[in-house]
Coordinates of C-alpha atoms and ligand atoms in Angstrom, one line a residue:
Chain A
X72 CA 18.6 108.8 152.6
X73 CA 14.5 110.0 152.2
X74 CA 16.2 112.5 151.9
X75 CA 18.1 112.1 148.7
X76 CA 15.2 109.1 147.1
X77 CA 13.1 112.4 147.0
X78 CA 15.6 114.7 145.2
X79 CA 16.7 110.8 142.6
X80 CA 12.9 110.1 141.7
X81 CA 12.6 113.6 141.5
X82 CA 15.8 114.8 139.2
X83 CA 13.8 111.9 136.7
X84 CA 11.2 114.9 135.7
X85 CA 12.1 118.2 134.8
X86 CA 12.0 121.1 138.3
X87 CA 11.2 124.5 136.5
X88 CA 8.5 125.7 139.6
X89 CA 11.6 126.5 141.4
X90 CA 13.1 129.6 138.3
X91 CA 9.3 130.5 137.4
X92 CA 9.0 131.1 141.6
X93 CA 12.5 133.4 141.3
X94 CA 11.1 134.9 138.5
X95 CA 7.5 135.7 140.6
X96 CA 9.3 137.9 143.3
X97 CA 11.4 139.8 141.5
X98 CA 8.0 140.9 139.6
X99 CA 5.5 140.9 142.9
X100 CA 7.0 144.3 143.4
X101 CA 7.1 145.4 139.0
X102 CA 3.6 144.6 138.0
X103 CA 3.8 148.1 135.6
X104 CA 6.0 146.2 133.1
X105 CA 4.1 143.8 132.8
X106 CA 0.4 146.3 132.6
X107 CA 2.5 148.3 129.8
X108 CA 3.0 144.8 128.0
X109 CA 0.1 144.6 128.0
X110 CA -1.3 147.8 126.7
X111 CA 1.4 148.0 123.7
X112 CA -0.5 145.3 122.3
X113 CA -3.9 146.0 122.4
X114 CA -3.1 149.6 121.3
X115 CA -1.0 148.0 119.1
X116 CA -5.1 146.4 118.3
X117 CA -6.5 150.1 118.1
X118 CA -3.9 152.2 115.6
X119 CA -3.1 149.1 113.1
X120 CA -7.0 147.6 113.5
X121 CA -9.6 149.9 114.2
X122 CA -7.8 152.7 112.8
X123 CA -6.6 151.5 109.8
X124 CA -10.2 149.6 109.1
X125 CA -11.6 153.0 108.8
X126 CA -9.7 153.1 105.6
X127 CA -10.1 149.8 104.4
X128 CA -13.9 148.4 105.3
X129 CA -14.5 144.7 103.9
X130 CA -11.0 142.5 103.4
X131 CA -12.6 139.1 101.4
X132 CA -11.3 135.5 102.3
X133 CA -10.2 133.3 99.5
X134 CA -12.6 131.1 100.6
X135 CA -15.3 133.6 99.2
X136 CA -16.9 135.2 102.8
X137 CA -16.9 139.0 104.0
X138 CA -15.4 140.5 106.9
X139 CA -14.7 143.8 109.1
X140 CA -10.3 144.4 108.1
X141 CA -10.2 145.0 111.9
X142 CA -12.3 141.5 112.7
X143 CA -9.5 140.0 109.9
X144 CA -7.3 141.8 111.2
X145 CA -7.0 141.2 114.9
X146 CA -6.0 137.9 115.6
X147 CA -3.0 138.0 113.6
X148 CA -2.2 141.3 116.6
X149 CA -3.7 138.4 118.9
X150 CA -0.7 136.4 117.3
X151 CA 2.1 138.9 117.3
X152 CA 1.5 139.8 120.7
X153 CA 1.7 136.3 122.1
X154 CA 5.3 136.5 120.2
X155 CA 6.8 138.5 120.8
X156 CA 5.9 138.7 124.9
X157 CA 7.4 135.1 124.9
X158 CA 10.7 136.4 122.7
X159 CA 11.5 139.1 124.4
X160 CA 10.9 137.3 128.3
X161 CA 13.8 134.6 126.7
X162 CA 15.4 137.0 125.1
X163 CA 16.5 140.0 126.3
X164 CA 15.8 138.6 129.9
X165 CA 17.5 135.5 129.7
X166 CA 20.2 136.7 128.2
X167 CA 20.4 139.7 130.9
X168 CA 20.6 136.5 133.1
X169 CA 22.6 135.0 131.4
X170 CA 25.8 137.3 130.3
X171 CA 24.9 140.1 132.6
X172 CA 23.7 138.8 135.9
X173 CA 25.6 135.7 136.1
X174 CA 22.1 134.6 138.5
X175 CA 22.7 130.7 136.4
X176 CA 26.6 130.3 138.0
X177 CA 24.6 130.2 141.1
X178 CA 21.5 128.7 140.2
X179 CA 23.9 125.5 139.0
X180 CA 25.2 124.9 141.9
X181 CA 22.9 123.9 143.1
X182 CA 20.4 120.1 141.7
X183 CA 19.3 122.3 138.9
X184 CA 20.5 121.8 135.6
X185 CA 20.4 123.8 132.5
X186 CA 17.3 122.5 131.5
X187 CA 15.6 122.6 134.7
X188 CA 16.4 126.3 133.7
X189 CA 15.3 126.2 130.5
X190 CA 12.2 125.1 131.2
X191 CA 11.9 127.7 134.3
X192 CA 12.3 130.3 132.0
X193 CA 9.7 129.4 129.7
X194 CA 6.9 128.6 131.3
X195 CA 7.6 132.0 133.4
X196 CA 7.1 133.6 129.4
X197 CA 4.4 131.8 129.0
X198 CA 2.8 132.5 132.2
X199 CA 3.3 136.1 131.5
X200 CA 2.3 135.3 127.9
X201 CA -0.8 134.0 128.8
X202 CA -1.7 137.0 130.5
X203 CA -1.4 139.5 128.4
X204 CA -3.3 137.2 125.4
X205 CA -6.7 136.8 127.7
X206 CA -6.9 140.7 128.0
X207 CA -6.3 140.3 125.0
X208 CA -9.4 138.0 124.5
X209 CA -11.4 139.2 126.0
X210 CA -11.0 143.5 124.4
X211 CA -11.0 141.1 121.1
X212 CA -15.0 140.3 121.8
X213 CA -15.8 143.8 124.1
X214 CA -15.0 145.0 121.1
X215 CA -16.6 143.2 118.9
X216 CA -14.0 141.9 116.3
X217 CA -15.1 138.8 117.5
X218 CA -18.7 136.8 117.1
X219 CA -17.7 133.3 117.5
X220 CA -17.6 131.4 120.8
X221 CA -14.8 128.8 119.0
X222 CA -12.5 131.7 120.1
X223 CA -12.5 131.0 123.4
X224 CA -9.7 128.2 122.0
X225 CA -7.7 130.9 120.2
X226 CA -6.3 131.1 124.1
X227 CA -4.8 128.0 124.2
X228 CA -4.1 128.5 121.0
X229 CA -1.7 131.5 121.4
X230 CA 0.2 130.1 124.7
X231 CA 1.1 127.5 121.9
X232 CA 2.4 130.4 119.9
X233 CA 4.1 131.3 122.5
X234 CA 5.2 128.0 123.5
X235 CA 6.8 127.9 120.3
X236 CA 8.6 131.4 120.0
X237 CA 10.2 130.5 123.1
X238 CA 11.5 127.8 122.4
X239 CA 12.8 130.4 119.5
X240 CA 14.3 132.7 121.8
X241 CA 15.7 130.8 124.0
X242 CA 18.4 128.8 121.5
X243 CA 18.9 132.2 119.9
X244 CA 20.1 133.6 123.2
X245 CA 23.3 131.6 123.6
X246 CA 24.2 132.0 119.8
X247 CA 23.3 135.8 120.8
X248 CA 26.7 137.3 121.7
X249 CA 26.5 141.3 122.4
X250 CA 23.3 143.6 122.0
X251 CA 23.3 144.4 118.4
X252 CA 22.4 141.0 117.8
X253 CA 19.6 141.9 119.3
X254 CA 18.6 144.6 116.9
X255 CA 18.9 141.6 113.9
X256 CA 16.3 139.7 115.6
X257 CA 14.7 142.7 116.0
X258 CA 14.6 143.1 112.1
X259 CA 14.2 139.4 111.0
X260 CA 11.3 139.5 113.5
X261 CA 9.7 142.4 112.0
X262 CA 10.0 140.6 109.3
X263 CA 8.2 138.2 109.5
X264 CA 5.7 139.9 111.1
X265 CA 4.9 141.6 108.0
X266 CA 4.9 138.7 105.6
X267 CA 2.5 136.1 107.7
X268 CA -0.1 137.2 106.3
X269 CA -1.0 139.9 109.0
X270 CA -2.7 143.0 106.9
X271 CA -4.0 139.9 103.6
X272 CA -3.8 136.4 102.5
X273 CA -1.5 135.2 101.0
X274 CA -2.3 133.8 98.7
X275 CA -2.6 137.6 97.3
X276 CA 1.4 136.9 97.8
X277 CA 3.5 135.5 94.8
X278 CA 3.7 131.3 94.2
X279 CA 7.4 131.6 95.9
X280 CA 6.3 134.2 99.1
X281 CA 4.0 131.7 99.4
X282 CA 6.3 129.2 100.2
X283 CA 8.7 131.7 101.9
X284 CA 6.0 131.7 104.2
X285 CA 5.0 128.6 104.9
X286 CA 8.1 127.8 107.1
X287 CA 7.3 130.9 109.1
X288 CA 5.6 129.6 113.1
X289 CA 4.2 133.1 112.9
X290 CA 2.5 132.3 110.1
X291 CA 0.8 128.8 111.2
X292 CA -0.1 131.0 114.4
X293 CA -1.4 133.9 113.1
X294 CA -4.0 131.1 110.0
X295 CA -4.5 128.6 113.6
X296 CA -6.3 132.0 116.2
X297 CA -7.8 133.6 112.5
X298 CA -9.9 130.9 112.0
X299 CA -10.8 130.2 116.2
X300 CA -12.0 133.6 115.6
X301 CA -14.0 133.6 112.8
X302 CA -15.0 130.2 113.8
X303 CA -13.5 128.7 110.9
X304 CA -12.3 124.9 111.6
X305 CA -10.5 122.8 108.9
X306 CA -8.3 119.5 109.6
X307 CA -5.7 122.1 109.0
X308 CA -6.2 123.6 112.2
X309 CA -4.2 120.4 113.0
X310 CA -0.8 120.6 110.4
X311 CA -0.8 124.6 112.0
X312 CA -0.3 122.9 115.8
X313 CA 1.4 120.7 114.9
X314 CA 3.9 122.7 113.2
X315 CA 4.0 125.5 116.3
X316 CA 4.6 122.4 119.1
X317 CA 7.0 120.5 116.4
X318 CA 9.3 123.9 115.8
X319 CA 9.0 124.9 119.5
X320 CA 10.6 121.2 121.3
X321 CA 12.9 121.0 118.8
X322 CA 14.4 124.4 119.7
X323 CA 13.5 123.9 124.2
X324 CA 15.6 120.8 123.1
X325 CA 18.6 122.4 121.7
X326 CA 17.7 124.7 123.5
X327 CA 19.3 123.1 127.0
X328 CA 21.6 120.7 125.6
X329 CA 23.4 124.7 124.0
X330 CA 22.4 126.0 127.5
X331 CA 24.5 123.1 129.2
X332 CA 28.1 123.3 126.9
X333 CA 27.5 127.1 128.1
X334 CA 27.4 126.4 131.3
X335 CA 29.6 124.4 132.1
X336 CA 32.6 125.0 131.9
Chain B
X179 CA 34.6 112.8 151.6
X180 CA 36.0 113.5 148.2
X181 CA 38.4 112.0 145.8
X182 CA 40.6 112.3 142.6
X183 CA 42.5 110.4 141.5
X184 CA 44.3 112.3 138.4
X185 CA 42.0 114.7 137.4
X186 CA 42.3 116.7 134.2
X187 CA 41.0 119.5 133.0
X188 CA 42.2 121.5 129.5
X189 CA 40.4 124.4 127.9
X190 CA 41.6 124.2 123.9
X191 CA 45.4 123.0 124.7
X192 CA 45.6 125.2 127.7
X193 CA 45.7 122.2 130.4
X194 CA 44.3 124.0 133.3
X195 CA 45.1 120.6 136.4
X196 CA 47.6 118.2 135.0
X197 CA 46.4 115.2 137.1
X198 CA 46.2 115.2 140.5
X199 CA 44.9 113.1 143.2
X200 CA 43.2 114.7 147.1
X201 CA 42.1 112.8 149.2
X202 CA 39.5 114.6 151.8
X203 CA 38.2 112.6 154.7
X204 CA 35.0 113.7 156.9
X205 CA 35.1 116.0 158.6
X206 CA 38.2 117.7 157.8
X207 CA 39.2 121.3 156.6
X208 CA 41.1 120.9 153.7
X209 CA 43.1 124.2 151.7
X210 CA 44.8 125.2 148.4
X211 CA 47.7 126.9 148.6
X212 CA 48.7 128.0 144.8
X213 CA 50.1 131.5 142.7
X214 CA 46.5 133.1 140.7
X215 CA 46.0 130.7 137.8
X216 CA 47.2 127.1 139.2
X217 CA 43.7 125.6 138.4
X218 CA 42.4 126.5 142.3
X219 CA 38.9 127.0 141.3
X220 CA 38.3 125.0 138.0
X221 CA 39.1 121.8 140.8
X222 CA 36.6 123.8 143.2
X223 CA 34.4 124.3 139.9
X224 CA 35.2 120.4 139.1
X225 CA 34.2 118.8 142.6
X226 CA 30.9 121.6 143.2
X227 CA 30.6 119.6 139.5
X228 CA 29.5 122.6 137.8
X229 CA 32.4 122.1 135.1
X230 CA 33.0 118.6 133.8
X231 CA 36.7 117.3 134.0
X232 CA 39.0 116.2 131.2
X233 CA 39.9 112.9 132.1
X234 CA 40.3 111.6 135.2
X235 CA 37.8 109.4 137.9
X236 CA 36.2 111.9 140.9
X237 CA 34.3 110.5 143.4
X238 CA 32.0 113.1 146.0
X239 CA 30.3 111.8 149.1
X240 CA 29.8 108.1 147.3
X241 CA 29.5 109.6 144.6
X242 CA 29.9 109.7 140.8
X243 CA 31.2 112.8 139.5
X244 CA 30.2 112.2 136.3
X245 CA 26.7 111.6 136.4
X246 CA 25.1 111.9 139.7
X247 CA 25.4 115.4 139.9
X248 CA 22.6 117.0 141.2
X249 CA 22.2 114.0 144.0
X250 CA 26.2 115.1 144.4
X251 CA 24.7 119.1 144.3
X252 CA 22.5 118.7 147.0
X253 CA 23.9 117.9 149.8
X254 CA 27.1 121.0 149.0
X255 CA 27.9 124.3 149.6
X256 CA 29.2 126.7 147.0
X257 CA 30.9 129.9 147.8
X258 CA 32.5 130.8 144.3
X259 CA 34.3 133.3 143.8
X260 CA 33.3 136.1 142.0
X261 CA 29.8 136.0 144.4
X262 CA 26.7 135.3 141.8
X263 CA 24.3 136.1 144.0
X264 CA 20.7 137.2 142.7
X265 CA 20.4 141.5 141.5
X266 CA 16.6 141.5 141.2
X267 CA 16.1 140.0 145.1
X268 CA 16.9 141.4 148.4
X269 CA 18.9 139.3 151.3
X270 CA 16.0 137.1 151.8
X271 CA 15.0 136.5 149.8
X272 CA 17.8 135.2 148.0
X273 CA 18.4 133.0 151.1
X274 CA 14.3 131.7 150.5
X275 CA 14.4 132.1 146.5
X276 CA 17.4 129.3 146.8
X277 CA 16.2 126.9 149.5
X278 CA 13.9 126.6 147.2
X279 CA 15.9 125.9 144.2
X280 CA 17.2 122.8 146.4
X281 CA 12.6 122.3 146.4
X282 CA 13.5 123.0 150.0
X283 CA 9.8 123.6 151.7
X284 CA 8.4 127.3 151.8
X285 CA 8.3 127.8 155.6
X286 CA 11.7 125.5 156.0
X287 CA 13.3 128.0 153.6
X288 CA 12.1 130.8 155.0
X289 CA 12.7 130.5 158.8
X290 CA 15.8 128.5 157.2
X291 CA 16.9 132.0 155.8
X292 CA 16.3 134.0 158.5
X293 CA 18.4 131.8 161.3
X294 CA 21.1 132.6 158.1
X295 CA 21.2 135.3 158.0
X296 CA 21.2 136.5 161.8
X297 CA 24.4 133.6 161.6
X298 CA 26.9 136.1 159.1
X299 CA 25.3 139.3 161.4
X300 CA 23.2 140.8 158.4
X301 CA 19.6 140.7 160.1
X302 CA 18.9 144.6 160.3
X303 CA 19.0 144.1 156.2
X304 CA 17.3 141.0 155.3
X305 CA 15.1 144.0 153.1
X306 CA 18.1 145.6 150.9
X307 CA 19.1 144.7 148.3
X308 CA 22.2 142.9 146.8
X309 CA 23.8 145.9 145.5
X310 CA 23.5 148.0 148.4
X311 CA 25.1 146.3 149.9
X312 CA 29.9 146.3 150.5
X313 CA 32.1 143.1 149.9
X314 CA 32.5 142.1 153.0
X315 CA 28.6 142.4 153.6
X316 CA 27.9 139.4 150.3
X317 CA 31.1 137.6 150.8
X318 CA 28.3 136.9 153.8
X319 CA 25.8 136.7 152.6
X320 CA 27.5 134.2 150.0
X321 CA 29.1 131.8 152.8
X322 CA 24.3 132.4 154.7
X323 CA 23.6 130.7 151.6
X324 CA 25.7 127.9 150.8
X325 CA 24.3 126.7 154.3
X326 CA 21.3 127.0 153.2
X327 CA 20.3 123.3 152.7
X328 CA 22.7 122.0 155.6
X329 CA 25.3 120.5 153.5
X330 CA 27.8 117.8 154.1
X331 CA 30.6 119.6 152.4
X332 CA 30.9 122.7 151.7
X333 CA 32.6 124.5 149.3
X334 CA 34.9 127.5 149.9
X335 CA 37.0 129.7 147.2
X336 CA 38.9 132.5 148.5
X337 CA 36.3 133.2 150.9
X338 CA 38.2 137.0 152.0
X339 CA 40.0 137.3 149.3
X340 CA 39.0 141.1 149.2
X341 CA 38.1 142.1 152.6
X342 CA 39.2 144.6 154.9
X343 CA 40.3 142.6 158.6
X344 CA 37.0 142.5 160.2
X345 CA 34.9 140.9 158.1
X346 CA 37.8 139.0 157.5
X347 CA 38.3 137.6 160.9
X348 CA 33.7 137.0 161.3
X349 CA 34.9 134.8 158.0
X350 CA 37.0 132.8 160.5
X351 CA 35.1 133.0 163.3
X352 CA 32.1 132.1 161.6
X353 CA 34.0 129.5 159.2
X354 CA 35.4 128.2 162.8
X355 CA 31.9 127.5 163.9
X356 CA 31.2 125.3 161.2
X357 CA 34.2 123.2 161.6
X358 CA 33.6 122.6 164.6
X359 CA 29.9 121.1 164.4
X360 CA 31.8 118.5 162.0
X361 CA 31.6 119.5 158.0
X362 CA 33.6 119.0 156.2
X363 CA 35.5 122.6 154.6
X364 CA 37.9 122.8 151.3
X365 CA 38.4 126.3 150.6
X366 CA 41.4 128.2 148.8
X367 CA 43.3 131.0 149.4
X368 CA 46.6 133.3 148.9
X369 CA 46.1 134.2 152.8
X370 CA 49.0 132.2 154.2
X371 CA 47.3 132.8 157.7
X372 CA 44.2 131.8 156.8
X373 CA 45.7 129.0 155.9
X374 CA 47.6 128.5 158.2
X375 CA 44.2 129.4 160.7
X376 CA 41.8 127.6 159.1
X377 CA 43.2 123.9 157.5
X378 CA 44.4 121.2 158.9
X379 CA 45.3 120.2 155.0
X380 CA 46.8 121.8 153.0
X381 CA 48.4 120.8 149.1
X382 CA 49.9 123.5 147.4
X383 CA 49.0 123.6 144.1
X384 CA 50.9 125.0 141.4
X385 CA 50.9 125.4 136.9
X386 CA 47.5 123.0 137.5
X387 CA 50.1 120.7 139.5
X388 CA 50.1 119.5 143.1
X389 CA 53.3 120.6 144.2
X390 CA 53.5 120.0 147.6
X391 CA 51.0 118.2 150.8
X392 CA 50.6 118.1 154.0
X393 CA 49.6 119.7 157.0
X394 CA 51.1 123.8 157.9
X395 CA 53.5 122.0 160.3
X396 CA 54.7 119.2 158.2
X397 CA 55.6 121.3 155.5
X398 CA 57.1 123.9 156.7
X399 CA 59.3 121.1 157.6
X400 CA 59.2 119.2 154.8
X401 CA 60.2 121.7 152.5
X402 CA 62.2 124.6 154.6
X403 CA 63.5 125.4 157.7
X404 CA 62.8 126.4 160.9
X405 CA 64.0 129.1 161.4
X406 CA 64.3 132.1 159.0
X407 CA 66.9 135.3 159.5
X408 CA 66.5 138.0 157.3
X409 CA 69.5 140.3 156.7
X410 CA 69.7 143.8 155.4
X411 CA 73.0 145.4 154.2
X412 CA 73.6 149.0 153.2
X413 CA 73.9 148.8 149.3
X414 CA 72.1 148.9 145.6
X415 CA 73.0 145.4 145.5
X416 CA 72.5 142.4 147.9
X417 CA 73.6 139.8 144.5
X418 CA 77.3 140.1 146.6
X419 CA 76.4 139.0 149.1
X420 CA 76.3 135.2 148.0
X421 CA 79.5 134.1 147.5
X422 CA 79.9 135.5 151.3
X423 CA 77.3 133.7 153.2
X424 CA 78.1 130.5 151.2
X425 CA 77.5 127.8 153.9
X426 CA 76.1 129.9 156.7
X427 CA 73.3 128.4 157.2
X428 CA 71.0 124.7 154.8
X429 CA 70.5 127.2 152.5
X430 CA 71.1 131.6 151.2
X431 CA 68.7 132.8 148.8
X432 CA 69.3 136.8 147.5
X433 CA 66.8 139.2 146.8
X434 CA 67.3 142.0 145.2
X435 CA 66.3 144.3 148.4
X436 CA 67.7 141.8 151.2
X437 CA 69.5 137.7 152.1
X438 CA 67.4 135.0 153.2
X439 CA 69.3 132.6 155.3
X440 CA 66.6 129.4 156.0
X441 CA 68.5 128.0 159.0
X442 CA 67.0 125.1 161.7
X443 CA 69.8 127.4 164.7
X444 CA 69.4 131.2 163.8
X445 CA 71.4 132.5 166.6
X446 CA 75.0 129.9 165.5
X447 CA 73.8 131.4 161.9
X448 CA 73.7 135.1 162.8
X449 CA 76.8 134.6 164.8
X450 CA 78.7 132.3 161.2
X451 CA 77.9 135.6 159.4
X452 CA 79.8 139.0 162.7
X453 CA 82.7 136.0 162.6
X454 CA 83.2 136.2 158.9
X455 CA 83.6 139.8 159.2
X456 CA 80.2 140.9 157.8
X457 CA 78.1 143.5 159.9
X458 CA 74.0 143.9 158.4
X459 CA 72.1 146.9 158.9
X460 CA 69.3 144.7 160.4
X461 CA 68.9 141.3 161.4
X462 CA 65.7 139.6 162.2
X463 CA 65.5 136.7 163.0
X464 CA 62.0 134.5 162.8
X465 CA 60.2 130.9 162.3
X466 CA 59.5 130.0 159.1
X467 CA 56.3 130.0 157.6
X468 CA 53.6 128.9 155.4
X469 CA 54.9 131.8 153.4
X470 CA 58.3 130.6 152.8
X471 CA 57.4 127.5 152.1
X472 CA 54.3 128.7 149.7
X473 CA 57.8 131.2 148.1
X474 CA 59.7 128.5 148.2
X475 CA 57.6 126.1 146.3
X476 CA 55.6 128.5 143.6
X477 CA 58.6 131.0 142.7
X478 CA 59.3 134.5 143.8
X479 CA 58.2 135.6 139.7
X480 CA 55.1 137.5 139.6
X481 CA 52.1 135.7 138.2
X482 CA 48.5 137.5 136.9
Ligands
ADP229 N1 36.5 129.1 131.7 C1 37.8 129.0 130.8 N2 38.4 128.9 130.1 C2 39.6 128.5 129.7 N3 40.4 129.0 130.5 C3 39.8 129.1 132.0 C4 38.8 129.5 132.1 N4 38.4 129.0 133.7 C5 39.5 129.2 133.6 N5 40.5 129.0 132.8 C6 42.1 129.0 132.6 O1 43.2 128.1 133.8 C7 44.3 128.2 135.0 C8 43.5 128.3 135.8 O2 42.4 128.8 136.4 P1 41.7 129.5 137.9 O3 41.9 127.5 138.1 O4 40.6 130.4 137.6 O5 43.2 129.1 139.0 P2 42.7 129.8 140.0 O6 42.0 129.7 140.2 O7 43.9 129.0 140.8 O8 43.7 131.3 140.0 C9 44.4 129.8 134.2 O9 45.6 129.2 133.2 C10 42.9 129.9 133.3 O10 43.3 131.6 131.8
MG230 MG1 40.6 131.4 141.5

């Protein structure tokens, strides 16, 4: 009876931990993969930020302040890395487990529910993304690409970006049928990356494009991280953070529902 | 343990399970027999609370399957038709992590995992990857996994299909041990010997409905005669003998390669055959089996 009561009580809340533990058990032997992911995003930082920065020396912010181009681009790279980590984990990896390994069919024969699976996979994506982001921030500081303590807030900021894109990724995965769908997704993400104010303030865009950019969660993520790493705080940051949180929460809710539909046949 | 009333499952306009009633008391080994597509797996998944019934009432372990799925699954052990093992983990990790899904403490999980690997004779493979296992080993691992939460009810969907005889006998022997411990077993199979050996009670399913129900003996007594005589004649076409043998037994069934006489007294039927001046090339008298019941109820046409 005691066991049943504990289970009944526990079943009210989410149980992401077992899924995280499972993923940890898989990757315990495969840290190379995680390190390679980290190197990839640092490589981006060097080639785009530092490389292009050598050509475009300085850039003027909308407020009139001049900053080094690498300083301007680095937080966008961080936001992009946080997004990519979340998307890779919740699309490629989750799709593989869902459709090919049929992993969740086994998991759902236990007290675990689809929303526990979704929460677990998202938590895992966040943990992985957080490791990248922390390392990325340290490298940014070491290269002198940020010189304010506000930049520490870019860490929770990038976790928030991870949360948003994990939700989006999970939801997208429940609609994917096969691998070609992933090519479309990658193309979409790349376009979003180019047009989310990564390389220039969006004030330079034509106004119709600006409105499209406001819908992009990545844009809000970049604005958030850039403000922190430049130490340029304003009340607008609350809007950016709220947008990310709402998009993430809504997608997660729908993703859990869709997952139930797919798995409870 | 299980009580289903008017259980229905539809996929679109296809009815996979068409209004079945079942009752399984505690400690019983209950079997579903039936050809492919009869709806056995669908029924098992509904009982396993991973497939919501379209209609009907389903209570498991005193709880409502529709609303108390997680609490029911916490006390169930499930061996699905297709193994759903975690191919990225080794055998030991498969069991330990599975225990964690049930919320079992890590230390207890490890102890049980070791014991269960022993129970299914896979201890020497604890560190191997699942991919390296034969079909029989996978099945045994799945059975071990289904026991990790010390379930009150174990559901096995075709536990021995595709296994070689050695592996089948090992699985049967393990299932017998569970039965002795008082664990309630529900299994599906299309091996008649498996049904006869393991099951206290059976239902024969066909086309989503229950065609018959009872103990193996009851089924034989109700649906076929005690004995069967198989006759082969030196001919291409046995259908000619239908008329000649008419009345020689309770029921005469003509197959392309032989004639079956269903009778309660094999010997007198055989002498009746000879008395009619017929001389079959071979005569085989045998007891009726569950297979005869099965074929009688579900027909001889191949379903796939
Ligand atoms: N997920 C599903 N979607 C659509 N039809 C299904 C699904 N699962 C089973 N069926 C159909 O339901 C019927 C019963 O299948 P099943 O329960 O697997 O039979 P059995 O296990 O007795 O061979 C079959 O006709 C099968 O095609
Ligand atoms: Mg089946």
